[in-house]
Amino acid sequence: MRRILHSLVFFLALAIAQAQPTQHIWLLGNTADLPSESPYWVQLRQELEQASKPVYLLIAGDLVPDCDGKSPPEARLQPLLELARGLEGVQVGLLPGDRDWADSGPKGWDCIREMEQFVSKHAPQNVDWLIDDGCPGPDMVEIGDNILLLALNTQWWNHPYRKPIPADAVCDEIVEAA
């Protein structure tokens, strides 16, 4: 009996050791200061092309260097969209950070909505803006078998200026800290 148990444990361990991951999750953030012509984008694209699939790439926060109302969103977001364009087996999720909220400035919510509109109109199908309308979330994103990503727009709680509030009725639910 003991020999059978040891054999079962051995074969189970062998099977687990040979199992391949069913999903790869990559995390990236603070891309705002990378120039669009940076070799980093080329290298990252090559790594994604060669990676075992499927891949979920979460780009969290500080997507663009500034939101000054002068430069159009395409100038700031294009490198992120081009990175993902045509990549099979790669899904990209975008979450804004404090710099995307105009460095926590008065036009922050406007900047977020402008970026979201640009992404929804011009992004390839494998790119998603994770939390709509500048809402705080949380939103659940299914990124693989038995894998859920809990997305939070944490800058919403820190933002001192205009942002969606319950009376606006743009967010499903907003719970403010007491």
PDB file of N, CA and C in Angstrom, residues 21-116:
ATOM      1  N   PRO A  21       1.745  26.798 -18.231  1.00  0.00           N
ATOM      2  CA  PRO A  21       0.802  27.843 -17.839  1.00  0.00           C
ATOM      3  C   PRO A  21      -0.222  28.078 -18.945  1.00  0.00           C
ATOM      4  N   THR A  22      -1.444  28.379 -18.548  1.00  0.00           N
ATOM      5  CA  THR A  22      -2.489  28.632 -19.542  1.00  0.00           C
ATOM      6  C   THR A  22      -2.648  30.117 -19.818  1.00  0.00           C
ATOM      7  N   GLN A  23      -2.023  30.961 -19.022  1.00  0.00           N
ATOM      8  CA  GLN A  23      -2.119  32.410 -19.201  1.00  0.00           C
ATOM      9  C   GLN A  23      -0.849  33.048 -18.653  1.00  0.00           C
ATOM     10  N   HIS A  24      -0.331  34.023 -19.372  1.00  0.00           N
ATOM     11  CA  HIS A  24       0.821  34.792 -18.909  1.00  0.00           C
ATOM     12  C   HIS A  24       0.341  36.213 -18.667  1.00  0.00           C
ATOM     13  N   ILE A  25       0.708  36.772 -17.521  1.00  0.00           N
ATOM     14  CA  ILE A  25       0.282  38.122 -17.169  1.00  0.00           C
ATOM     15  C   ILE A  25       1.528  38.987 -17.026  1.00  0.00           C
ATOM     16  N   TRP A  26       1.568  40.064 -17.808  1.00  0.00           N
ATOM     17  CA  TRP A  26       2.676  41.010 -17.764  1.00  0.00           C
ATOM     18  C   TRP A  26       2.154  42.321 -17.196  1.00  0.00           C
ATOM     19  N   LEU A  27       2.923  42.937 -16.318  1.00  0.00           N
ATOM     20  CA  LEU A  27       2.554  44.218 -15.723  1.00  0.00           C
ATOM     21  C   LEU A  27       3.560  45.279 -16.151  1.00  0.00           C
ATOM     22  N   LEU A  28       3.035  46.422 -16.546  1.00  0.00           N
ATOM     23  CA  LEU A  28       3.870  47.527 -17.012  1.00  0.00           C
ATOM     24  C   LEU A  28       3.247  48.811 -16.502  1.00  0.00           C
ATOM     25  N   GLY A  29       4.049  49.763 -16.110  1.00  0.00           N
ATOM     26  CA  GLY A  29       3.507  51.035 -15.644  1.00  0.00           C
ATOM     27  C   GLY A  29       4.480  52.165 -15.870  1.00  0.00           C
ATOM     28  N   ASN A  30       3.973  53.368 -15.699  1.00  0.00           N
ATOM     29  CA  ASN A  30       4.785  54.575 -15.801  1.00  0.00           C
ATOM     30  C   ASN A  30       5.517  54.680 -17.136  1.00  0.00           C
ATOM     31  N   THR A  31       4.773  54.540 -18.206  1.00  0.00           N
ATOM     32  CA  THR A  31       5.352  54.652 -19.554  1.00  0.00           C
ATOM     33  C   THR A  31       5.336  56.087 -20.066  1.00  0.00           C
ATOM     34  N   ALA A  32       4.852  57.014 -19.272  1.00  0.00           N
ATOM     35  CA  ALA A  32       4.625  58.392 -19.717  1.00  0.00           C
ATOM     36  C   ALA A  32       5.873  59.073 -20.265  1.00  0.00           C
ATOM     37  N   ASP A  33       7.022  58.788 -19.712  1.00  0.00           N
ATOM     38  CA  ASP A  33       8.230  59.504 -20.127  1.00  0.00           C
ATOM     39  C   ASP A  33       9.023  58.802 -21.220  1.00  0.00           C
ATOM     40  N   LEU A  34       8.511  57.679 -21.705  1.00  0.00           N
ATOM     41  CA  LEU A  34       9.193  56.999 -22.812  1.00  0.00           C
ATOM     42  C   LEU A  34       8.835  57.680 -24.130  1.00  0.00           C
ATOM     43  N   PRO A  35       9.817  58.174 -24.871  1.00  0.00           N
ATOM     44  CA  PRO A  35       9.497  58.775 -26.169  1.00  0.00           C
ATOM     45  C   PRO A  35       8.935  57.723 -27.123  1.00  0.00           C
ATOM     46  N   SER A  36       8.096  58.157 -28.050  1.00  0.00           N
ATOM     47  CA  SER A  36       7.476  57.212 -28.985  1.00  0.00           C
ATOM     48  C   SER A  36       8.514  56.493 -29.836  1.00  0.00           C
ATOM     49  N   GLU A  37       9.681  57.092 -30.033  1.00  0.00           N
ATOM     50  CA  GLU A  37      10.726  56.450 -30.834  1.00  0.00           C
ATOM     51  C   GLU A  37      11.736  55.672 -29.980  1.00  0.00           C
ATOM     52  N   SER A  38      11.432  55.472 -28.713  1.00  0.00           N
ATOM     53  CA  SER A  38      12.335  54.753 -27.822  1.00  0.00           C
ATOM     54  C   SER A  38      12.526  53.310 -28.281  1.00  0.00           C
ATOM     55  N   PRO A  39      13.759  52.801 -28.212  1.00  0.00           N
ATOM     56  CA  PRO A  39      13.992  51.391 -28.543  1.00  0.00           C
ATOM     57  C   PRO A  39      13.272  50.440 -27.584  1.00  0.00           C
ATOM     58  N   TYR A  40      12.851  50.943 -26.443  1.00  0.00           N
ATOM     59  CA  TYR A  40      12.113  50.119 -25.487  1.00  0.00           C
ATOM     60  C   TYR A  40      10.850  49.554 -26.123  1.00  0.00           C
ATOM     61  N   TRP A  41      10.108  50.378 -26.884  1.00  0.00           N
ATOM     62  CA  TRP A  41       8.870  49.920 -27.515  1.00  0.00           C
ATOM     63  C   TRP A  41       9.153  48.797 -28.508  1.00  0.00           C
ATOM     64  N   VAL A  42      10.237  48.933 -29.259  1.00  0.00           N
ATOM     65  CA  VAL A  42      10.603  47.903 -30.243  1.00  0.00           C
ATOM     66  C   VAL A  42      10.945  46.604 -29.522  1.00  0.00           C
ATOM     67  N   GLN A  43      11.748  46.706 -28.464  1.00  0.00           N
ATOM     68  CA  GLN A  43      12.139  45.518 -27.709  1.00  0.00           C
ATOM     69  C   GLN A  43      10.931  44.856 -27.048  1.00  0.00           C
ATOM     70  N   LEU A  44      10.050  45.659 -26.457  1.00  0.00           N
ATOM     71  CA  LEU A  44       8.853  45.106 -25.818  1.00  0.00           C
ATOM     72  C   LEU A  44       7.975  44.406 -26.840  1.00  0.00           C
ATOM     73  N   ARG A  45       7.820  45.009 -28.002  1.00  0.00           N
ATOM     74  CA  ARG A  45       7.018  44.395 -29.071  1.00  0.00           C
ATOM     75  C   ARG A  45       7.621  43.042 -29.464  1.00  0.00           C
ATOM     76  N   GLN A  46       8.938  42.991 -29.618  1.00  0.00           N
ATOM     77  CA  GLN A  46       9.603  41.730 -29.975  1.00  0.00           C
ATOM     78  C   GLN A  46       9.400  40.675 -28.891  1.00  0.00           C
ATOM     79  N   GLU A  47       9.508  41.085 -27.638  1.00  0.00           N
ATOM     80  CA  GLU A  47       9.295  40.143 -26.535  1.00  0.00           C
ATOM     81  C   GLU A  47       7.865  39.605 -26.543  1.00  0.00           C
ATOM     82  N   LEU A  48       6.899  40.473 -26.793  1.00  0.00           N
ATOM     83  CA  LEU A  48       5.502  40.037 -26.846  1.00  0.00           C
ATOM     84  C   LEU A  48       5.253  39.101 -28.023  1.00  0.00           C
ATOM     85  N   GLU A  49       5.878  39.374 -29.162  1.00  0.00           N
ATOM     86  CA  GLU A  49       5.714  38.506 -30.332  1.00  0.00           C
ATOM     87  C   GLU A  49       6.259  37.108 -30.067  1.00  0.00           C
ATOM     88  N   GLN A  50       7.341  37.024 -29.297  1.00  0.00           N
ATOM     89  CA  GLN A  50       7.999  35.741 -29.048  1.00  0.00           C
ATOM     90  C   GLN A  50       7.467  35.019 -27.807  1.00  0.00           C
ATOM     91  N   ALA A  51       6.674  35.686 -27.009  1.00  0.00           N
ATOM     92  CA  ALA A  51       6.197  35.115 -25.743  1.00  0.00           C
ATOM     93  C   ALA A  51       5.229  33.966 -25.983  1.00  0.00           C
ATOM     94  N   SER A  52       5.195  33.049 -25.021  1.00  0.00           N
ATOM     95  CA  SER A  52       4.175  32.004 -25.035  1.00  0.00           C
ATOM     96  C   SER A  52       2.826  32.676 -24.867  1.00  0.00           C
ATOM     97  N   LYS A  53       1.867  32.215 -25.618  1.00  0.00           N
ATOM     98  CA  LYS A  53       0.539  32.833 -25.603  1.00  0.00           C
ATOM     99  C   LYS A  53      -0.427  31.950 -24.820  1.00  0.00           C
ATOM    100  N   PRO A  54      -1.496  32.500 -24.302  1.00  0.00           N
ATOM    101  CA  PRO A  54      -1.932  33.887 -24.362  1.00  0.00           C
ATOM    102  C   PRO A  54      -1.231  34.755 -23.324  1.00  0.00           C
ATOM    103  N   VAL A  55      -1.159  36.056 -23.630  1.00  0.00           N
ATOM    104  CA  VAL A  55      -0.560  37.050 -22.742  1.00  0.00           C
ATOM    105  C   VAL A  55      -1.598  38.124 -22.449  1.00  0.00           C
ATOM    106  N   TYR A  56      -1.674  38.529 -21.188  1.00  0.00           N
ATOM    107  CA  TYR A  56      -2.460  39.705 -20.813  1.00  0.00           C
ATOM    108  C   TYR A  56      -1.464  40.734 -20.309  1.00  0.00           C
ATOM    109  N   LEU A  57      -1.393  41.876 -20.986  1.00  0.00           N
ATOM    110  CA  LEU A  57      -0.485  42.960 -20.611  1.00  0.00           C
ATOM    111  C   LEU A  57      -1.306  44.066 -19.963  1.00  0.00           C
ATOM    112  N   LEU A  58      -1.062  44.303 -18.685  1.00  0.00           N
ATOM    113  CA  LEU A  58      -1.730  45.384 -17.970  1.00  0.00           C
ATOM    114  C   LEU A  58      -0.770  46.562 -17.906  1.00  0.00           C
ATOM    115  N   ILE A  59      -1.172  47.683 -18.510  1.00  0.00           N
ATOM    116  CA  ILE A  59      -0.378  48.910 -18.443  1.00  0.00           C
ATOM    117  C   ILE A  59      -1.096  49.815 -17.449  1.00  0.00           C
ATOM    118  N   ALA A  60      -0.500  49.937 -16.275  1.00  0.00           N
ATOM    119  CA  ALA A  60      -1.177  50.585 -15.155  1.00  0.00           C
ATOM    120  C   ALA A  60      -0.537  51.925 -14.824  1.00  0.00           C
ATOM    121  N   GLY A  61      -1.211  52.953 -15.162  1.00  0.00           N
ATOM    122  CA  GLY A  61      -0.875  54.276 -14.689  1.00  0.00           C
ATOM    123  C   GLY A  61       0.240  55.016 -15.376  1.00  0.00           C
ATOM    124  N   ASP A  62       0.022  56.298 -15.427  1.00  0.00           N
ATOM    125  CA  ASP A  62       0.917  57.235 -16.084  1.00  0.00           C
ATOM    126  C   ASP A  62       1.210  56.780 -17.508  1.00  0.00           C
ATOM    127  N   LEU A  63       0.139  56.739 -18.273  1.00  0.00           N
ATOM    128  CA  LEU A  63       0.215  56.312 -19.669  1.00  0.00           C
ATOM    129  C   LEU A  63       0.805  57.397 -20.553  1.00  0.00           C
ATOM    130  N   VAL A  64       0.541  58.648 -20.227  1.00  0.00           N
ATOM    131  CA  VAL A  64       0.972  59.773 -21.063  1.00  0.00           C
ATOM    132  C   VAL A  64       1.702  60.805 -20.205  1.00  0.00           C
ATOM    133  N   PRO A  65       2.602  61.580 -20.828  1.00  0.00           N
ATOM    134  CA  PRO A  65       3.395  62.530 -20.051  1.00  0.00           C
ATOM    135  C   PRO A  65       2.604  63.709 -19.501  1.00  0.00           C
ATOM    136  N   ASP A  66       1.590  64.146 -20.226  1.00  0.00           N
ATOM    137  CA  ASP A  66       0.843  65.304 -19.747  1.00  0.00           C
ATOM    138  C   ASP A  66      -0.513  65.371 -20.423  1.00  0.00           C
ATOM    139  N   CYS A  67      -1.361  66.126 -19.822  1.00  0.00           N
ATOM    140  CA  CYS A  67      -2.647  66.452 -20.434  1.00  0.00           C
ATOM    141  C   CYS A  67      -2.789  67.955 -20.286  1.00  0.00           C
ATOM    142  N   ASP A  68      -2.304  68.660 -21.281  1.00  0.00           N
ATOM    143  CA  ASP A  68      -2.286  70.115 -21.193  1.00  0.00           C
ATOM    144  C   ASP A  68      -3.373  70.775 -22.032  1.00  0.00           C
ATOM    145  N   GLY A  69      -4.161  69.965 -22.742  1.00  0.00           N
ATOM    146  CA  GLY A  69      -5.196  70.524 -23.599  1.00  0.00           C
ATOM    147  C   GLY A  69      -4.665  71.032 -24.923  1.00  0.00           C
ATOM    148  N   LYS A  70      -3.338  71.004 -25.105  1.00  0.00           N
ATOM    149  CA  LYS A  70      -2.725  71.507 -26.342  1.00  0.00           C
ATOM    150  C   LYS A  70      -2.384  70.375 -27.302  1.00  0.00           C
ATOM    151  N   SER A  71      -1.798  69.307 -26.761  1.00  0.00           N
ATOM    152  CA  SER A  71      -1.432  68.192 -27.638  1.00  0.00           C
ATOM    153  C   SER A  71      -2.586  67.195 -27.686  1.00  0.00           C
ATOM    154  N   PRO A  72      -2.929  66.727 -28.888  1.00  0.00           N
ATOM    155  CA  PRO A  72      -4.052  65.795 -29.017  1.00  0.00           C
ATOM    156  C   PRO A  72      -3.722  64.443 -28.387  1.00  0.00           C
ATOM    157  N   PRO A  73      -4.745  63.690 -27.990  1.00  0.00           N
ATOM    158  CA  PRO A  73      -4.488  62.414 -27.316  1.00  0.00           C
ATOM    159  C   PRO A  73      -3.732  61.417 -28.186  1.00  0.00           C
ATOM    160  N   GLU A  74      -3.919  61.485 -29.519  1.00  0.00           N
ATOM    161  CA  GLU A  74      -3.220  60.509 -30.362  1.00  0.00           C
ATOM    162  C   GLU A  74      -1.707  60.652 -30.265  1.00  0.00           C
ATOM    163  N   ALA A  75      -1.219  61.882 -30.090  1.00  0.00           N
ATOM    164  CA  ALA A  75       0.220  62.079 -29.963  1.00  0.00           C
ATOM    165  C   ALA A  75       0.752  61.415 -28.702  1.00  0.00           C
ATOM    166  N   ARG A  76      -0.073  61.331 -27.685  1.00  0.00           N
ATOM    167  CA  ARG A  76       0.362  60.772 -26.413  1.00  0.00           C
ATOM    168  C   ARG A  76       0.096  59.272 -26.299  1.00  0.00           C
ATOM    169  N   LEU A  77      -0.970  58.799 -26.919  1.00  0.00           N
ATOM    170  CA  LEU A  77      -1.379  57.398 -26.755  1.00  0.00           C
ATOM    171  C   LEU A  77      -0.930  56.478 -27.888  1.00  0.00           C
ATOM    172  N   GLN A  78      -0.511  57.035 -28.996  1.00  0.00           N
ATOM    173  CA  GLN A  78      -0.190  56.226 -30.171  1.00  0.00           C
ATOM    174  C   GLN A  78       0.833  55.115 -29.911  1.00  0.00           C
ATOM    175  N   PRO A  79       1.924  55.380 -29.166  1.00  0.00           N
ATOM    176  CA  PRO A  79       2.882  54.282 -28.930  1.00  0.00           C
ATOM    177  C   PRO A  79       2.252  53.073 -28.246  1.00  0.00           C
ATOM    178  N   LEU A  80       1.338  53.311 -27.311  1.00  0.00           N
ATOM    179  CA  LEU A  80       0.687  52.192 -26.619  1.00  0.00           C
ATOM    180  C   LEU A  80      -0.208  51.406 -27.564  1.00  0.00           C
ATOM    181  N   LEU A  81      -0.927  52.122 -28.423  1.00  0.00           N
ATOM    182  CA  LEU A  81      -1.827  51.438 -29.357  1.00  0.00           C
ATOM    183  C   LEU A  81      -1.036  50.684 -30.421  1.00  0.00           C
ATOM    184  N   GLU A  82       0.037  51.279 -30.908  1.00  0.00           N
ATOM    185  CA  GLU A  82       0.858  50.616 -31.930  1.00  0.00           C
ATOM    186  C   GLU A  82       1.553  49.385 -31.372  1.00  0.00           C
ATOM    187  N   LEU A  83       1.905  49.431 -30.105  1.00  0.00           N
ATOM    188  CA  LEU A  83       2.522  48.271 -29.465  1.00  0.00           C
ATOM    189  C   LEU A  83       1.634  47.043 -29.599  1.00  0.00           C
ATOM    190  N   ALA A  84       0.336  47.228 -29.432  1.00  0.00           N
ATOM    191  CA  ALA A  84      -0.605  46.105 -29.406  1.00  0.00           C
ATOM    192  C   ALA A  84      -1.171  45.735 -30.767  1.00  0.00           C
ATOM    193  N   ARG A  85      -1.095  46.642 -31.719  1.00  0.00           N
ATOM    194  CA  ARG A  85      -1.740  46.419 -33.022  1.00  0.00           C
ATOM    195  C   ARG A  85      -1.171  45.174 -33.716  1.00  0.00           C
ATOM    196  N   GLY A  86      -2.064  44.254 -34.066  1.00  0.00           N
ATOM    197  CA  GLY A  86      -1.675  43.063 -34.818  1.00  0.00           C
ATOM    198  C   GLY A  86      -1.037  41.955 -34.003  1.00  0.00           C
ATOM    199  N   LEU A  87      -0.972  42.094 -32.705  1.00  0.00           N
ATOM    200  CA  LEU A  87      -0.383  41.043 -31.874  1.00  0.00           C
ATOM    201  C   LEU A  87      -1.439  39.990 -31.557  1.00  0.00           C
ATOM    202  N   GLU A  88      -1.303  38.826 -32.140  1.00  0.00           N
ATOM    203  CA  GLU A  88      -2.250  37.746 -31.865  1.00  0.00           C
ATOM    204  C   GLU A  88      -1.910  37.094 -30.535  1.00  0.00           C
ATOM    205  N   GLY A  89      -2.953  36.783 -29.771  1.00  0.00           N
ATOM    206  CA  GLY A  89      -2.758  36.122 -28.490  1.00  0.00           C
ATOM    207  C   GLY A  89      -2.358  37.062 -27.368  1.00  0.00           C
ATOM    208  N   VAL A  90      -2.400  38.377 -27.633  1.00  0.00           N
ATOM    209  CA  VAL A  90      -2.045  39.373 -26.616  1.00  0.00           C
ATOM    210  C   VAL A  90      -3.228  40.308 -26.414  1.00  0.00           C
ATOM    211  N   GLN A  91      -3.694  40.401 -25.180  1.00  0.00           N
ATOM    212  CA  GLN A  91      -4.756  41.340 -24.800  1.00  0.00           C
ATOM    213  C   GLN A  91      -4.118  42.402 -23.914  1.00  0.00           C
ATOM    214  N   VAL A  92      -4.484  43.667 -24.116  1.00  0.00           N
ATOM    215  CA  VAL A  92      -3.895  44.773 -23.365  1.00  0.00           C
ATOM    216  C   VAL A  92      -4.996  45.517 -22.614  1.00  0.00           C
ATOM    217  N   GLY A  93      -4.775  45.753 -21.332  1.00  0.00           N
ATOM    218  CA  GLY A  93      -5.683  46.551 -20.518  1.00  0.00           C
ATOM    219  C   GLY A  93      -4.995  47.826 -20.076  1.00  0.00           C
ATOM    220  N   LEU A  94      -5.691  48.955 -20.188  1.00  0.00           N
ATOM    221  CA  LEU A  94      -5.134  50.257 -19.816  1.00  0.00           C
ATOM    222  C   LEU A  94      -5.852  50.815 -18.591  1.00  0.00           C
ATOM    223  N   LEU A  95      -5.079  51.214 -17.596  1.00  0.00           N
ATOM    224  CA  LEU A  95      -5.597  51.882 -16.399  1.00  0.00           C
ATOM    225  C   LEU A  95      -4.872  53.217 -16.246  1.00  0.00           C
ATOM    226  N   PRO A  96      -5.590  54.314 -16.020  1.00  0.00           N
ATOM    227  CA  PRO A  96      -4.926  55.610 -15.876  1.00  0.00           C
ATOM    228  C   PRO A  96      -4.292  55.789 -14.497  1.00  0.00           C
ATOM    229  N   GLY A  97      -3.310  56.688 -14.453  1.00  0.00           N
ATOM    230  CA  GLY A  97      -2.656  57.055 -13.195  1.00  0.00           C
ATOM    231  C   GLY A  97      -2.822  58.537 -12.917  1.00  0.00           C
ATOM    232  N   ASP A  98      -2.117  59.033 -11.912  1.00  0.00           N
ATOM    233  CA  ASP A  98      -2.298  60.429 -11.510  1.00  0.00           C
ATOM    234  C   ASP A  98      -1.888  61.417 -12.598  1.00  0.00           C
ATOM    235  N   ARG A  99      -0.841  61.120 -13.351  1.00  0.00           N
ATOM    236  CA  ARG A  99      -0.434  62.040 -14.419  1.00  0.00           C
ATOM    237  C   ARG A  99      -1.477  62.078 -15.528  1.00  0.00           C
ATOM    238  N   ASP A 100      -2.164  60.977 -15.745  1.00  0.00           N
ATOM    239  CA  ASP A 100      -3.229  60.944 -16.750  1.00  0.00           C
ATOM    240  C   ASP A 100      -4.422  61.793 -16.309  1.00  0.00           C
ATOM    241  N   TRP A 101      -4.559  61.984 -15.027  1.00  0.00           N
ATOM    242  CA  TRP A 101      -5.589  62.868 -14.469  1.00  0.00           C
ATOM    243  C   TRP A 101      -5.036  64.291 -14.394  1.00  0.00           C
ATOM    244  N   ALA A 102      -4.239  64.697 -15.373  1.00  0.00           N
ATOM    245  CA  ALA A 102      -3.646  66.046 -15.443  1.00  0.00           C
ATOM    246  C   ALA A 102      -2.868  66.369 -14.170  1.00  0.00           C
ATOM    247  N   ASP A 103      -2.063  65.408 -13.733  1.00  0.00           N
ATOM    248  CA  ASP A 103      -1.292  65.581 -12.496  1.00  0.00           C
ATOM    249  C   ASP A 103      -2.178  66.024 -11.340  1.00  0.00           C
ATOM    250  N   SER A 104      -3.324  65.396 -11.220  1.00  0.00           N
ATOM    251  CA  SER A 104      -4.306  65.731 -10.183  1.00  0.00           C
ATOM    252  C   SER A 104      -4.789  67.171 -10.299  1.00  0.00           C
ATOM    253  N   GLY A 105      -4.808  67.679 -11.526  1.00  0.00           N
ATOM    254  CA  GLY A 105      -5.214  69.065 -11.758  1.00  0.00           C
ATOM    255  C   GLY A 105      -6.698  69.218 -12.043  1.00  0.00           C
ATOM    256  N   PRO A 106      -7.150  70.469 -12.187  1.00  0.00           N
ATOM    257  CA  PRO A 106      -8.572  70.757 -12.383  1.00  0.00           C
ATOM    258  C   PRO A 106      -9.182  70.100 -13.623  1.00  0.00           C
ATOM    259  N   LYS A 107      -8.399  69.855 -14.655  1.00  0.00           N
ATOM    260  CA  LYS A 107      -8.931  69.267 -15.889  1.00  0.00           C
ATOM    261  C   LYS A 107      -8.744  67.748 -15.947  1.00  0.00           C
ATOM    262  N   GLY A 108      -8.440  67.141 -14.810  1.00  0.00           N
ATOM    263  CA  GLY A 108      -8.144  65.715 -14.770  1.00  0.00           C
ATOM    264  C   GLY A 108      -9.229  64.824 -15.336  1.00  0.00           C
ATOM    265  N   TRP A 109     -10.461  65.034 -14.913  1.00  0.00           N
ATOM    266  CA  TRP A 109     -11.556  64.184 -15.394  1.00  0.00           C
ATOM    267  C   TRP A 109     -11.746  64.370 -16.893  1.00  0.00           C
ATOM    268  N   ASP A 110     -11.617  65.607 -17.386  1.00  0.00           N
ATOM    269  CA  ASP A 110     -11.712  65.855 -18.830  1.00  0.00           C
ATOM    270  C   ASP A 110     -10.637  65.074 -19.583  1.00  0.00           C
ATOM    271  N   CYS A 111      -9.428  65.066 -19.035  1.00  0.00           N
ATOM    272  CA  CYS A 111      -8.324  64.348 -19.685  1.00  0.00           C
ATOM    273  C   CYS A 111      -8.610  62.853 -19.764  1.00  0.00           C
ATOM    274  N   ILE A 112      -9.105  62.290 -18.676  1.00  0.00           N
ATOM    275  CA  ILE A 112      -9.409  60.858 -18.650  1.00  0.00           C
ATOM    276  C   ILE A 112     -10.469  60.518 -19.689  1.00  0.00           C
ATOM    277  N   ARG A 113     -11.516  61.319 -19.749  1.00  0.00           N
ATOM    278  CA  ARG A 113     -12.589  61.048 -20.716  1.00  0.00           C
ATOM    279  C   ARG A 113     -12.090  61.205 -22.152  1.00  0.00           C
ATOM    280  N   GLU A 114     -11.223  62.184 -22.403  1.00  0.00           N
ATOM    281  CA  GLU A 114     -10.652  62.375 -23.740  1.00  0.00           C
ATOM    282  C   GLU A 114      -9.812  61.166 -24.149  1.00  0.00           C
ATOM    283  N   MET A 115      -8.992  60.685 -23.227  1.00  0.00           N
ATOM    284  CA  MET A 115      -8.161  59.514 -23.512  1.00  0.00           C
ATOM    285  C   MET A 115      -9.029  58.284 -23.763  1.00  0.00           C
ATOM    286  N   GLU A 116     -10.033  58.090 -22.928  1.00  0.00           N
ATOM    287  CA  GLU A 116     -10.924  56.936 -23.088  1.00  0.00           C
ATOM    288  C   GLU A 116     -11.636  56.972 -24.437  1.00  0.00           C
TER     289      GLU A 116
END
